[in-house]
XYZ file of C-alpha atoms in Angstrom:
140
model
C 64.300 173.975 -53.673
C 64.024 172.945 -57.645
C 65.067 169.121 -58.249
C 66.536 170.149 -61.534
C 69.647 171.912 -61.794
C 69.668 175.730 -63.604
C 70.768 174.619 -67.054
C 67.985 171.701 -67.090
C 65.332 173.842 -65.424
C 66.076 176.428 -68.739
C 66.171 173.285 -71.367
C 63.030 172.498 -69.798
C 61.067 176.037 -69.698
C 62.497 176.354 -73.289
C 60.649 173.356 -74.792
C 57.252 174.967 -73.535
C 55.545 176.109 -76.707
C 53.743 179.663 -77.204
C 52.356 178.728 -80.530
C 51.136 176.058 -82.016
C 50.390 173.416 -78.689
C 48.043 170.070 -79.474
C 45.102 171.289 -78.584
C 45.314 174.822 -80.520
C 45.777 172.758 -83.665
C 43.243 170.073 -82.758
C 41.061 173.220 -82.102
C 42.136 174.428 -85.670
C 42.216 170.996 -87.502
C 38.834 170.614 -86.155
C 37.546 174.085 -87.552
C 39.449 173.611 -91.401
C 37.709 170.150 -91.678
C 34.585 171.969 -91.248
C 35.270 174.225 -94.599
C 36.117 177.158 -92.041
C 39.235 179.632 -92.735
C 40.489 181.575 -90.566
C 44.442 183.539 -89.875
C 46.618 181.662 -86.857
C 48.913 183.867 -84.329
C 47.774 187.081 -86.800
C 49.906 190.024 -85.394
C 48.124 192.968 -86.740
C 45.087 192.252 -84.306
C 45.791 193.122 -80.630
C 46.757 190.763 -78.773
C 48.066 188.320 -81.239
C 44.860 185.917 -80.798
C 45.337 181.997 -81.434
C 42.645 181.979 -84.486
C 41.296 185.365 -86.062
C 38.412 185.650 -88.258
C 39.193 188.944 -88.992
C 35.941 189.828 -91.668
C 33.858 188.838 -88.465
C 36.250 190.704 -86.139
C 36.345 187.206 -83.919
C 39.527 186.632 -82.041
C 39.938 182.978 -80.096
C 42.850 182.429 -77.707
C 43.385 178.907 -76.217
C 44.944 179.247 -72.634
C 46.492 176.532 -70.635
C 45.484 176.538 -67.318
C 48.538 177.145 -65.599
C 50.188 180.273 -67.248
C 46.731 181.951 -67.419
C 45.457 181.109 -63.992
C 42.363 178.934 -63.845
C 40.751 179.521 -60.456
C 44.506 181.177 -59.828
C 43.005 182.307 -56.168
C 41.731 178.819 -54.749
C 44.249 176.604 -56.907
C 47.356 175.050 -55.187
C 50.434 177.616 -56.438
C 53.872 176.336 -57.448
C 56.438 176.116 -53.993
C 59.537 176.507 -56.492
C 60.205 179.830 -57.106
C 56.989 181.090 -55.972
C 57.221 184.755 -56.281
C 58.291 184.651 -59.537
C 55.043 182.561 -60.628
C 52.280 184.494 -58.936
C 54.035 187.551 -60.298
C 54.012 186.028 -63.698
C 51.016 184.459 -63.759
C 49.064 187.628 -62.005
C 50.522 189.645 -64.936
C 49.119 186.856 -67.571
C 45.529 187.140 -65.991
C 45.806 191.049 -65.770
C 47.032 191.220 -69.909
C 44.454 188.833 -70.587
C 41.774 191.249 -69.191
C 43.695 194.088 -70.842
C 43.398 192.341 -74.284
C 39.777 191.562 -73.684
C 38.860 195.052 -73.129
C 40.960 196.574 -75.675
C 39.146 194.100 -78.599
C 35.767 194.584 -77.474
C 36.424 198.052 -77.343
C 37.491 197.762 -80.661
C 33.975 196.102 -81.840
C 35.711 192.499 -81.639
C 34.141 189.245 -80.269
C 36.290 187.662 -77.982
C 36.357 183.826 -77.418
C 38.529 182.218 -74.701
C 38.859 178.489 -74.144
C 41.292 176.211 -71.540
C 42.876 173.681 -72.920
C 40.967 170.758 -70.847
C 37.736 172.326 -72.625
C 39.147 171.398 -75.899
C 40.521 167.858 -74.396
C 37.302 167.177 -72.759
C 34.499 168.595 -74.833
C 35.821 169.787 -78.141
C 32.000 169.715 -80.297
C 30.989 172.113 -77.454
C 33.716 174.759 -77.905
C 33.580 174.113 -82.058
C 29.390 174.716 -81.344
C 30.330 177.810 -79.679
C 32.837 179.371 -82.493
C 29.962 178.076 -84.992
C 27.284 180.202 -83.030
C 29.653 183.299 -83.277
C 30.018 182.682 -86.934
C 26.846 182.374 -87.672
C 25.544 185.275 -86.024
C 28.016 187.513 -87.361
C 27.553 186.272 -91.111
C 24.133 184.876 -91.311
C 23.182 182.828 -94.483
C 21.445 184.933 -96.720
């Protein structure tokens, strides 16, 4: 049974954002202080990534944990309203893959990080996206 009544429950689900959260604009405050530019939330790439470098064909997504399903199978799942969250979430994981296979298809590198990565270890994702970079437009 949910603690919260319907109309809070919606107030609350409402205030979740898609766009924009902390750490995908520490993650991009971190990467423009660095002299990088790149397109945020650019629709005309499949899949809508977080950051696009679009000249390198790199796409980054930042996924939180629990609407993408980090270690979904072993992980505790929600008791309210738990068929509607393992059908959700399974559906997040499977569009995630879908997106994944589409861009690569498509000749694009693909660069996924959870949100505690960036909270915990941000140099170590920003050395990743650097290494990406780099290899894709090496200095002359």
């Amino acid at each position: 049974m949910d603690p919260h009544s319907k109309e809070q429950r919606s107030k609350n689900m409402a205030a979740i954002k898609a766009t924009a959260t902390k750490d995908e604009v520490r993650l991009q405050k971190a990467l423009w202080a660095l002299g990088y530019r790149y397109r945020k939330n650019n629709k005309t790439v499949f899949g809508k990534p977080d950051i696009t470098f679009k000249k390198l064909r790199i796409a980054i997504f930042v996924d939180s944990e629990f609407f993408h399903g980090k270690d979904f199978e072993t992980k505790k799942k929600p008791v309210n309203n738990a068929e509607f969250w393992d059908k959700k979430i399974r559906r997040n994981i499977e569009r995630d893959n879908e997106v994944n296979t589409h861009l690569i298809q498509s000749d694009w590198t693909v660069l996924r990080f959870w949100t505690n990565q960036i909270k915990k270890d941000l140099p170590t994702v920003i050395a990743t996206i650097e290494h990406h970079l780099s290899s894709k437009n090496p200095i002359p």
